[in-house]
Short mmCIF file of C-alpha atoms and ligand atoms in Angstrom, two decimals:
data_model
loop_
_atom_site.label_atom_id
_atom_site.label_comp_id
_atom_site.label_asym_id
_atom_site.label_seq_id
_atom_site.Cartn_x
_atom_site.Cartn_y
_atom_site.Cartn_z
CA UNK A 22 96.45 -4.30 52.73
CA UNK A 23 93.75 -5.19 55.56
CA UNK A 24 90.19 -5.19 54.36
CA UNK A 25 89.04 -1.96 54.87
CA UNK A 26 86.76 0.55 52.94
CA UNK A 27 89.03 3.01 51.19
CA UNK A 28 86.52 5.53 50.18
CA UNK A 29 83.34 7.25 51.23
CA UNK A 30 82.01 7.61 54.91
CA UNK A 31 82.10 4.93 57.08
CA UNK A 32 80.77 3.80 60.45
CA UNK A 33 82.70 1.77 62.43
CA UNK A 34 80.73 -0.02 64.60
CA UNK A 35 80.72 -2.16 67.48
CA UNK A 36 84.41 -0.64 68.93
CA UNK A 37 85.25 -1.19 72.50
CA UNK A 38 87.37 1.88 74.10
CA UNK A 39 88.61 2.64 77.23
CA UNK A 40 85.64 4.65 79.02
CA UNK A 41 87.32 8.11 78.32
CA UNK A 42 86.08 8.57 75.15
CA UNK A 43 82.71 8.92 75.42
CA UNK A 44 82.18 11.84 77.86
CA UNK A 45 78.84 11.68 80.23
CA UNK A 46 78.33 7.62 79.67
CA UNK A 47 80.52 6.83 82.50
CA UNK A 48 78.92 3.69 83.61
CA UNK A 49 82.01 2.78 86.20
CA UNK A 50 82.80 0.11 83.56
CA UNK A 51 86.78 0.13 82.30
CA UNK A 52 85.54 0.01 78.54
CA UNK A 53 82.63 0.59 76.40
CA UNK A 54 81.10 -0.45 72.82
CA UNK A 55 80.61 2.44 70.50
CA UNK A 56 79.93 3.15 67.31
CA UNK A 57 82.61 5.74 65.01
CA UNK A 58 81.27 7.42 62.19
CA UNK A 59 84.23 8.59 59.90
CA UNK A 60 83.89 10.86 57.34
CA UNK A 61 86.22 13.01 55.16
CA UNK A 62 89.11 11.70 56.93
CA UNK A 63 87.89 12.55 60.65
CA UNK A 64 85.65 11.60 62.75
CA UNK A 65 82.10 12.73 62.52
CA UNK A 66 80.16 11.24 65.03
CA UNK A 67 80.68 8.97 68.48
CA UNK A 68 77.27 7.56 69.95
CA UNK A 69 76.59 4.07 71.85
CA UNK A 70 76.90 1.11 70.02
CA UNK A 71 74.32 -0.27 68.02
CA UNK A 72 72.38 2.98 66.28
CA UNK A 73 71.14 3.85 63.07
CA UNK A 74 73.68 3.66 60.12
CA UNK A 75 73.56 5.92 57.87
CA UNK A 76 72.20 5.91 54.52
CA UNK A 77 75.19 6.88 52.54
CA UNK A 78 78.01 4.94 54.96
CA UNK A 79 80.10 2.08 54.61
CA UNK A 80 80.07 -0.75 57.57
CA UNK A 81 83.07 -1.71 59.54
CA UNK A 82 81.93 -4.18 62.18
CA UNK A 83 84.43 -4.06 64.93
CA UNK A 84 82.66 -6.86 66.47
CA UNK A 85 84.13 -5.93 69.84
CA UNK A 86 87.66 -4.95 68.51
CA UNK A 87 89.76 -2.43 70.18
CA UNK A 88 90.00 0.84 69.15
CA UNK A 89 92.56 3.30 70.30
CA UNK A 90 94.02 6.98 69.20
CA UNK A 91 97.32 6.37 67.32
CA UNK A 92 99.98 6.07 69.80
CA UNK A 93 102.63 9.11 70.84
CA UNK A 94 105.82 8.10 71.41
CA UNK A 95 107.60 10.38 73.60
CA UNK A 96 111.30 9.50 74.18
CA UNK A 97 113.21 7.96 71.38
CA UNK A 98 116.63 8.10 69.82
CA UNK A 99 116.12 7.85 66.14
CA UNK A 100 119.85 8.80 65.59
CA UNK A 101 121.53 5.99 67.03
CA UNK A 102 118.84 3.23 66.16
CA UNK A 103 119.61 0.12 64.15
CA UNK A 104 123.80 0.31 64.40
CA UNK A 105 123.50 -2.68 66.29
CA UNK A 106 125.30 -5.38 63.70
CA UNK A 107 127.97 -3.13 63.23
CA UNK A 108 128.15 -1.55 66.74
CA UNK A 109 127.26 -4.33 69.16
CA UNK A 110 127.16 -3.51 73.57
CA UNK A 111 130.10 -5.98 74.15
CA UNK A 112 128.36 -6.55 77.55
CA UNK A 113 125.08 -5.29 78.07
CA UNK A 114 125.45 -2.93 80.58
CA UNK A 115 125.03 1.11 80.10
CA UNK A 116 128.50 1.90 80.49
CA UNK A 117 129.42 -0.52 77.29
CA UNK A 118 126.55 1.06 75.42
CA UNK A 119 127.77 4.58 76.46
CA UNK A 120 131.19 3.82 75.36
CA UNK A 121 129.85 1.91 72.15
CA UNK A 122 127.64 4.54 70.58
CA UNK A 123 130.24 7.00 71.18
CA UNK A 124 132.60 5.20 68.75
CA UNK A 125 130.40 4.41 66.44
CA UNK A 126 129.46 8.39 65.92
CA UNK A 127 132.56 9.75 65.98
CA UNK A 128 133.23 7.73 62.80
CA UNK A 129 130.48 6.89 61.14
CA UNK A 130 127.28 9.43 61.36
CA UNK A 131 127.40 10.97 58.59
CA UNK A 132 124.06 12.68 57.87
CA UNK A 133 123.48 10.21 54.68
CA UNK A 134 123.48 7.44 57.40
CA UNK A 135 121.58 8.96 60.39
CA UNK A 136 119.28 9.97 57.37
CA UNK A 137 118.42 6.33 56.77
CA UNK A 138 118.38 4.79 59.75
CA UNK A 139 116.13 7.62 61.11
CA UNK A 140 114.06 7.09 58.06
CA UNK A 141 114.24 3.48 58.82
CA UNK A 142 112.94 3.58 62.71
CA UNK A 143 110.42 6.32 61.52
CA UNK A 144 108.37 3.75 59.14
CA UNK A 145 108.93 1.05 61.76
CA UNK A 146 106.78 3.47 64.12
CA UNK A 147 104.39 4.73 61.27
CA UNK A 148 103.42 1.09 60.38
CA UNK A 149 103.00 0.01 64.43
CA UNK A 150 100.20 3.03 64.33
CA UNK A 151 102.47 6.42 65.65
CA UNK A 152 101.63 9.73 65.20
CA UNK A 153 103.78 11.71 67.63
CA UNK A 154 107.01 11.01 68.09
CA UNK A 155 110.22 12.86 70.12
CA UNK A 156 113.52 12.12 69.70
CA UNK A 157 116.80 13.29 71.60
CA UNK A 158 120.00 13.84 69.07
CA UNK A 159 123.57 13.10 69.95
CA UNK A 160 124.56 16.86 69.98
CA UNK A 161 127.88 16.76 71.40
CA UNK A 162 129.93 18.98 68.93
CA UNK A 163 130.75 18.64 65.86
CA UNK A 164 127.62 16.26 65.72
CA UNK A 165 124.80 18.70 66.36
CA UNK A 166 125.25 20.82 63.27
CA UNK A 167 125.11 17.45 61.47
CA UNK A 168 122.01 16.24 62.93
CA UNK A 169 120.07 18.60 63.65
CA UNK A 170 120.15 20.06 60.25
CA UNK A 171 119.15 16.37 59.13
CA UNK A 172 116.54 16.62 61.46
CA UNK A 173 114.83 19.22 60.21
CA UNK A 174 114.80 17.96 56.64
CA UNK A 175 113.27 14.82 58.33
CA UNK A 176 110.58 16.68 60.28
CA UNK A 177 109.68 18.54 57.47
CA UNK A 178 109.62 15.48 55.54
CA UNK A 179 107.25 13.62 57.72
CA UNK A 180 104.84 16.29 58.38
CA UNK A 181 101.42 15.40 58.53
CA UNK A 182 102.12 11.32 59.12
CA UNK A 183 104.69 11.95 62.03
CA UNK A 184 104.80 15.10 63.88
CA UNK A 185 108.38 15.07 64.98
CA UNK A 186 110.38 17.02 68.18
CA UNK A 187 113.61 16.74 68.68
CA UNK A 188 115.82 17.67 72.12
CA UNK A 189 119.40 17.51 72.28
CA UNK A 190 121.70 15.21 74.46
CA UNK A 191 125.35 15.42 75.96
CA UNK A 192 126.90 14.52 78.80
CA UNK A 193 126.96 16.57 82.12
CA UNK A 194 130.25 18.06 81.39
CA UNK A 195 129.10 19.65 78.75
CA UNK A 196 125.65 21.13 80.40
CA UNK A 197 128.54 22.12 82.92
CA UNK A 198 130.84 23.90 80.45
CA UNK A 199 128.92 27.67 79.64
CA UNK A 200 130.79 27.59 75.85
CA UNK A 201 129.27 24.25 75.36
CA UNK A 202 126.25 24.55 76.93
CA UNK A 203 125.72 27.77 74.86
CA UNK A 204 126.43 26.05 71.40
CA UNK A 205 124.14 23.27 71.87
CA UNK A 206 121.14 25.76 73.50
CA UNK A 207 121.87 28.04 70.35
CA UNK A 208 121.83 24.76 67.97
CA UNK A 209 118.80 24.03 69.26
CA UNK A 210 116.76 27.18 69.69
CA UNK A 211 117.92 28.21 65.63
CA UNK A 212 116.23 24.53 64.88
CA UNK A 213 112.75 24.56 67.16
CA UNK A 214 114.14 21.94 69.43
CA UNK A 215 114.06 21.21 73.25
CA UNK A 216 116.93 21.16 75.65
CA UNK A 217 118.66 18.42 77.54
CA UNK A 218 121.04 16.42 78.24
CA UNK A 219 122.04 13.49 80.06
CA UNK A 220 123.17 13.67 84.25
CA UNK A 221 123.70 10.62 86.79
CA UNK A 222 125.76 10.56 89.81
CA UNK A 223 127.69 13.76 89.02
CA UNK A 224 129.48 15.69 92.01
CA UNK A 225 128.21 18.92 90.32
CA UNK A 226 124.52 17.84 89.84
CA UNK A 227 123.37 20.94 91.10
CA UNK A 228 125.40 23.45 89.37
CA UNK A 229 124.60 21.71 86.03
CA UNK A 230 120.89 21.80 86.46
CA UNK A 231 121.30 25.31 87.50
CA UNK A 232 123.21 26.50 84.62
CA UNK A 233 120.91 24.34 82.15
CA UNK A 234 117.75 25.48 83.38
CA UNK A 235 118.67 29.30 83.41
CA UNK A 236 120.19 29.03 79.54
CA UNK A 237 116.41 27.39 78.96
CA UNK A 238 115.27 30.36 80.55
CA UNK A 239 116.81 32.66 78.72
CA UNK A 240 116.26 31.61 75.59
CA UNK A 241 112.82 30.61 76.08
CA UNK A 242 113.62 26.79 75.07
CA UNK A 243 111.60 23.66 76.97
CA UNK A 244 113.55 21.21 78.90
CA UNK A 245 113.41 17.22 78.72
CA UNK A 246 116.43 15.65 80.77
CA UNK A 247 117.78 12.08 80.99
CA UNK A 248 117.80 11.58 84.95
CA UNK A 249 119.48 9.58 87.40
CA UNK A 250 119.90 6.28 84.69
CA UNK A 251 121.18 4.00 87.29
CA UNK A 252 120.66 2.14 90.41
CA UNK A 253 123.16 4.69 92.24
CA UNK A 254 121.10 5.65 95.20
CA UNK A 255 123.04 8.66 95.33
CA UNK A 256 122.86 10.15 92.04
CA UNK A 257 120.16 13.32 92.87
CA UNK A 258 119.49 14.91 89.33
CA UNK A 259 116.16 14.28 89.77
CA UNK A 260 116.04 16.17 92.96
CA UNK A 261 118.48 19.27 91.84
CA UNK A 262 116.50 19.52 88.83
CA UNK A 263 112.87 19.94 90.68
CA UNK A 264 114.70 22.36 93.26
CA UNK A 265 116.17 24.44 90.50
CA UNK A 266 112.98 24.23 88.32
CA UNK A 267 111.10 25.65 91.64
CA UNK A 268 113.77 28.22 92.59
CA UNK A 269 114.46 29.89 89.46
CA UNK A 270 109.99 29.80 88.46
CA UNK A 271 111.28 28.08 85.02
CA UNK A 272 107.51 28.94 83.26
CA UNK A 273 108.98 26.10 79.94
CA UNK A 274 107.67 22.66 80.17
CA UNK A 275 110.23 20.26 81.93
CA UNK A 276 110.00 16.21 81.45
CA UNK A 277 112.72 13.96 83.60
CA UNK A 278 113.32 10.62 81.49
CA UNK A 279 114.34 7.23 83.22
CA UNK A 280 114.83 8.51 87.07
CA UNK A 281 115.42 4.93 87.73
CA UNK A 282 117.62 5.83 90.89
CA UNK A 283 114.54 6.75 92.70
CA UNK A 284 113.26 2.92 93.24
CA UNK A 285 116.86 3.14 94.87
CA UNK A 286 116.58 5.14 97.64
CA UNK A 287 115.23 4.94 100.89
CA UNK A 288 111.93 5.19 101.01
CA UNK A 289 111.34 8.49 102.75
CA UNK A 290 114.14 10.27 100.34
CA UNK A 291 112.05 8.95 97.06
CA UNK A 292 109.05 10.56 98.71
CA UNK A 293 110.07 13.61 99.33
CA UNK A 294 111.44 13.82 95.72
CA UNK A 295 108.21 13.05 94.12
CA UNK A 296 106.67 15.72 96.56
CA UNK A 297 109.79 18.28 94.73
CA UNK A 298 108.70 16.96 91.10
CA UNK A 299 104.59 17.13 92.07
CA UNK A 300 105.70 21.30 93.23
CA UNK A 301 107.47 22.11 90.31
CA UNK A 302 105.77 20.74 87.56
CA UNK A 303 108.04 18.51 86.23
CA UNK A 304 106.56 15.64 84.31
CA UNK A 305 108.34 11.99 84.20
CA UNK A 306 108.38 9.27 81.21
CA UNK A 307 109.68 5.76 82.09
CA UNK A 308 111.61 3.57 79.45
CA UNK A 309 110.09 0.03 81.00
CA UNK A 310 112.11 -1.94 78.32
CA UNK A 311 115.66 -0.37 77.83
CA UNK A 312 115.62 0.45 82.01
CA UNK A 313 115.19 -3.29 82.34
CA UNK A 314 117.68 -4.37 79.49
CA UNK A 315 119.99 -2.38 81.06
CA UNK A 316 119.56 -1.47 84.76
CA UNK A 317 121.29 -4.28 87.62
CA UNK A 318 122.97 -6.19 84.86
CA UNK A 319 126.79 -7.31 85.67
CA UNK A 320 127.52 -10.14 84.00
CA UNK A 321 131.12 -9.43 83.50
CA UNK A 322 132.16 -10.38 86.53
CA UNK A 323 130.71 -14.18 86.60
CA UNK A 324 127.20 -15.19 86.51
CA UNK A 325 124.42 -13.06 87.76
CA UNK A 326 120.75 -12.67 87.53
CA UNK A 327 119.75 -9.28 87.73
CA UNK A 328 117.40 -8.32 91.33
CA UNK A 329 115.73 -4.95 90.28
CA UNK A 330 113.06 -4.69 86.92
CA UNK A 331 115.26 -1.16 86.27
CA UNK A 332 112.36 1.27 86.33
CA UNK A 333 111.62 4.47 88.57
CA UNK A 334 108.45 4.67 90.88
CA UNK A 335 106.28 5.43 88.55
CA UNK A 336 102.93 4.31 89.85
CA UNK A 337 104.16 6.79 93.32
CA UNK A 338 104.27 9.41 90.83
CA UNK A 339 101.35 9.30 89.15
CA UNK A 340 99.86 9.14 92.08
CA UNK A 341 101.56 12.31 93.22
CA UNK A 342 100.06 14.07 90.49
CA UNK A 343 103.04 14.25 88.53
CA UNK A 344 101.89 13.65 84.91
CA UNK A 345 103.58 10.09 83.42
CA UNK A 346 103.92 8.79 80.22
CA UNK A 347 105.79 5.74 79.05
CA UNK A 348 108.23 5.29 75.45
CA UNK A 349 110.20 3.50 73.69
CA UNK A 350 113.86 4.97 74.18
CA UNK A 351 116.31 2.30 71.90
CA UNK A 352 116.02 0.70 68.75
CA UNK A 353 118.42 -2.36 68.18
CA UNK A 354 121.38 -0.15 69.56
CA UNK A 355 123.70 -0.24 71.80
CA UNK A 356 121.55 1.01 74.78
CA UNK A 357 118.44 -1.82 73.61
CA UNK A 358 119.35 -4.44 71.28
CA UNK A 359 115.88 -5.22 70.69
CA UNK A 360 113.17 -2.32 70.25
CA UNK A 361 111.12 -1.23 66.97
CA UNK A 362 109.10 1.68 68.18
CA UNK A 363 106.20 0.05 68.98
CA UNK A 364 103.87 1.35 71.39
CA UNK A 365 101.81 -1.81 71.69
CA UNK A 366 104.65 -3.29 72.97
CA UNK A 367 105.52 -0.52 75.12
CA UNK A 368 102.17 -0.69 77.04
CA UNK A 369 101.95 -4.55 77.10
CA UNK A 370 106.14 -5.06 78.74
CA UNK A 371 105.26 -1.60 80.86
CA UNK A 372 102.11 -3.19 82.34
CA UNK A 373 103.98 -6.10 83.19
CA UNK A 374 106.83 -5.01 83.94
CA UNK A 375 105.07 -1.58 86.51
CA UNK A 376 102.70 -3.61 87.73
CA UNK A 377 99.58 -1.29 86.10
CA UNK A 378 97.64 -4.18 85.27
CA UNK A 379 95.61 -4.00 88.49
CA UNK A 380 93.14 -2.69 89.94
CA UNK A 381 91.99 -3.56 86.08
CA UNK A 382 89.43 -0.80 86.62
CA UNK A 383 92.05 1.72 86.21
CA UNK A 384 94.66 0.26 83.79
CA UNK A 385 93.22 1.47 81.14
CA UNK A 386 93.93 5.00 82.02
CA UNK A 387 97.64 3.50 81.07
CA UNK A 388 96.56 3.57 77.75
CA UNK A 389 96.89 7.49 77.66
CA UNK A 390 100.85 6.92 78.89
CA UNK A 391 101.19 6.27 74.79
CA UNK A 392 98.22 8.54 73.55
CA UNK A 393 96.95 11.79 74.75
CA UNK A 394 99.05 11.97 78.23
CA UNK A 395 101.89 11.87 76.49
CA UNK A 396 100.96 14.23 73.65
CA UNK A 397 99.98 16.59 76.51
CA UNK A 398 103.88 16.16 78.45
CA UNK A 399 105.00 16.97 74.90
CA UNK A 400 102.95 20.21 73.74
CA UNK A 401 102.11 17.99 70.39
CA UNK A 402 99.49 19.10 68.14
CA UNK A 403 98.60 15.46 67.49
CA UNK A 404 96.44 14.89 70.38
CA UNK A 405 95.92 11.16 70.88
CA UNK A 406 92.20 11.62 71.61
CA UNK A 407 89.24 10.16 69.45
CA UNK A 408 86.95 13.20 69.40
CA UNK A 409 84.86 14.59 66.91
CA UNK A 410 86.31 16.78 64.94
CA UNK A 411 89.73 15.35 64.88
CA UNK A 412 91.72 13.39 61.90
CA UNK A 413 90.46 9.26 62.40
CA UNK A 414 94.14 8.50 63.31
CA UNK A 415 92.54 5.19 64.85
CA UNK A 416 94.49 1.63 65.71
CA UNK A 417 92.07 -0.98 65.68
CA UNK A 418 92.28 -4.95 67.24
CA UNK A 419 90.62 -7.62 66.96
CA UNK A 420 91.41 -8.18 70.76
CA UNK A 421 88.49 -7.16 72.63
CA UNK A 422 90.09 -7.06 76.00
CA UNK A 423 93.30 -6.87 78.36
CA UNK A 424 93.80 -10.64 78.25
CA UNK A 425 93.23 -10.44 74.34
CA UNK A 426 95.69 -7.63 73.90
CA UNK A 427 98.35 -8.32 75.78
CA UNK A 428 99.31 -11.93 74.76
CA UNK A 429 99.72 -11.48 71.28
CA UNK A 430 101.98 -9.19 69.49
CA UNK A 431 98.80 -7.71 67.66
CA UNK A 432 100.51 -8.04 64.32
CA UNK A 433 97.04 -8.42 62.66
CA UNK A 434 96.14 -4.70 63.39
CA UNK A 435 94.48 -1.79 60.90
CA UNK A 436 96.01 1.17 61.11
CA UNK A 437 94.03 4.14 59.88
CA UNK A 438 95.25 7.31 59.01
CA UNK A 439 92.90 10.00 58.00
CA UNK A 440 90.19 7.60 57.87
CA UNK A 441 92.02 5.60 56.01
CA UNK A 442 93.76 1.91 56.07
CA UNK A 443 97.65 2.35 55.35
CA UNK A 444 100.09 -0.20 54.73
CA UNK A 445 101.39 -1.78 58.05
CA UNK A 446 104.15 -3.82 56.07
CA UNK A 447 107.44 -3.00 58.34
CA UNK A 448 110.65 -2.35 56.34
CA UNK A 449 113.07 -5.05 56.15
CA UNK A 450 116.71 -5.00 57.90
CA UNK A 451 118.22 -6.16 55.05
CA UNK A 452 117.94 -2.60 53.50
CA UNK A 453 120.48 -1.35 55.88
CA UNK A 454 122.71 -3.92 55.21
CA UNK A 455 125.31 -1.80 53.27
CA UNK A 456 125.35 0.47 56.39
CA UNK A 457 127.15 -2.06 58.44
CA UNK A 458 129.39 -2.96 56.72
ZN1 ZN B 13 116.84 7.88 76.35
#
């Protein structure tokens, strides 16, 4: 366990954070030193570093650490994380993981073993320093009344360490299909989920975000749609959906994930697709490390290196207005061989890999694509803001800085929940090893 004190009130001083946090002190600087005072579990007090302790308080010197909100993580799959020893992508590319995952459920998720490889992925994320996390859930039938009744045990189950929401996904055909499209909507409206479902370069693009955003509608149910995954200039459910969203009024919350076909279009066609989103609302999270696993890679046809990083236009968006966020999507499946729901690592590969490292004056701001702007996209209770008044849900560094941060994997950091240190030991793979067999 990290040294910490475990008890009592304490002050936490000397903390650099990104200039948000300490309303009226904006001194045009990208961070600022404070001091935290925490005390029964939130946090008491925020004034400029270097004031009076108080008598009865325990010292935590930062000494220029980082401190951040715990991180929300707002597009995951915690079904289909960790098959990847017994369900490998045989080539890397999204049709072989599409193909791949599909096998793998349709004979071996079970809810025992979505139960513990969702339980798995969700104390990889608690130990990184999560708080807020949404998944989407395989619901093509029979599998939704499998996991979605799992995933309510597991939200319950989590409560008040993970806030958990969950949004189904199937293929367009199904969105397309009314009887289909009903049973998952009902599925999900009887479990407090969010609807979706996954569309890319479908002839009926239109029609299906039609029919999916008026079964939303009437049953009152937020949306969250995987858009446009691929580097097919053509494929337009980003578009239909924001023309739909803006025809029909939709009043639910709508968030497009991936909408990586956007960097692929001309430039005047993005534009006036961002202008679409910007009108109606719609809010966009970027997967910087699957899109790039996975986007402009054909290696089974010889030897290529891949020309495109994968990801949508995300810095044209924000600047749009369009409200961004960035997540982890895959967890060493099919779709990302690699990931381990780590927002640290989200920020550090999506600043290099979108290019929001600079002006350095404003990358900062990125910070909230993992903390409060995201918990804001998602309607989370968890807020990802250090305020008074709210639970000390703090990660802190010993990095000081950007060029401190994002070097190192930050393995050495305190995460504190309630005002408390917990145990950042990650669980080891070899528990699951019976499940891959
Ligand atoms: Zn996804």
């Amino acid at each position: 366990m990290p040294s910490f004190p475990q008890s009592g009130t304490v002050l936490l001083r000397n903390a650099t954070v990104p200039t948000s946090v300490l309303a009226g002190t904006d001194s045009g600087e990208a961070l600022q030193r404070i001091d935290i005072l925490i005390d029964g579990g939130e946090v008491a007090g925020i004034h400029p570093a270097g004031g009076a302790v108080p008598a009865d308080a325990a010292v935590h010197d930062m000494d220029g650490g980082l401190a951040l909100p715990a991180f929300v993580d707002l597009h995951t799959h915690l079904d289909k994380g960790h098959i990847w020893p017994r369900k490998a992508n045989p080539d890397g590319t999204w049709m072989g993981a599409l193909l791949a995952t599909q096998a793998d459920r349709e004979t071996r998720w079970a809810a025992a073993d979505v139960e513990r490889r969702m339980d798995f992925a969700l104390r990889c994320a608690w130990a990184h320093g999560t708080a807020a996390v949404r998944t989407h859930l395989d619901s093509a039938p029979p599998q939704h009344a499998i996991t979605w009744e799992l995933f309510e045990r597991m939200r319950e189950r989590w409560a008040g360490r993970i806030e958990l929401q969950a949004v189904s996904i199937v293929g367009p055909d199904e969105l397309l299909d009314p009887g289909s499209l009903d049973a998952v909507a009902t599925q999900v409206k009887a479990s407090g989920g969010i609807l979706g479902g996954a569309v890319l370069s479908h002839p009926q693009t239109r029609t299906i975000m039609r029919r999916t955003v008026e079964k939303a509608g009437e049953l009152g149910l937020d949306l969250d749609l995987h858009c446009d995954e691929t580097g097919d200039p053509q494929s337009s459910a980003l578009r239909d959906l924001a023309d739909v969203v803006i025809e029909t009024g939709f009043k639910g919350r709508v968030l497009a994930g991936h909408c990586c076909a956007l960097a692929m279009q001309d430039e005047r066609v993005a534009m006036a697709t961002i202008e679409r989103v910007a009108e109606a609302g719609i809010a966009v999270v970027s997967l910087p490390i699957c899109n790039m696993y996975l986007q402009d890679r054909s290696n089974g046809g010889g030897v290529r290196t891949p020309r495109w990083r994968g990801v949508t236009l995300l810095n044209e968006l924000k600047a749009a207005g369009v409200p961004v966020a960035i997540a982890s999507d895959n967890t060493r499946d099919p779709f990302y061989a690699y990931g381990d729901l780590d927002c640290v690592e989200v920020f550090r590969e999506g600043a290099r890999i979108i290019h929001f490292d600079h002006p350095q004056a404003s990358a900062w701001e990125w910070a909230r694509a993992v903390g409060a702007e995201a918990a804001v996209i998602g309607g989370f209770g968890y807020e990802g803001e250090i305020a008074v008044g709210v639970p000390a849900d703090l990660v802190l560094f010993r990095a000081r800085g950007w060029t401190e941060l994002l070097p190192r994997p930050q393995s050495d950091r305190i995460v504190l929940r309630g005002g408390r240190a917990i145990d950042t030991t990650l669980p080891d793979y070899r528990e699951l090893d019976d499940l891959m067999e």
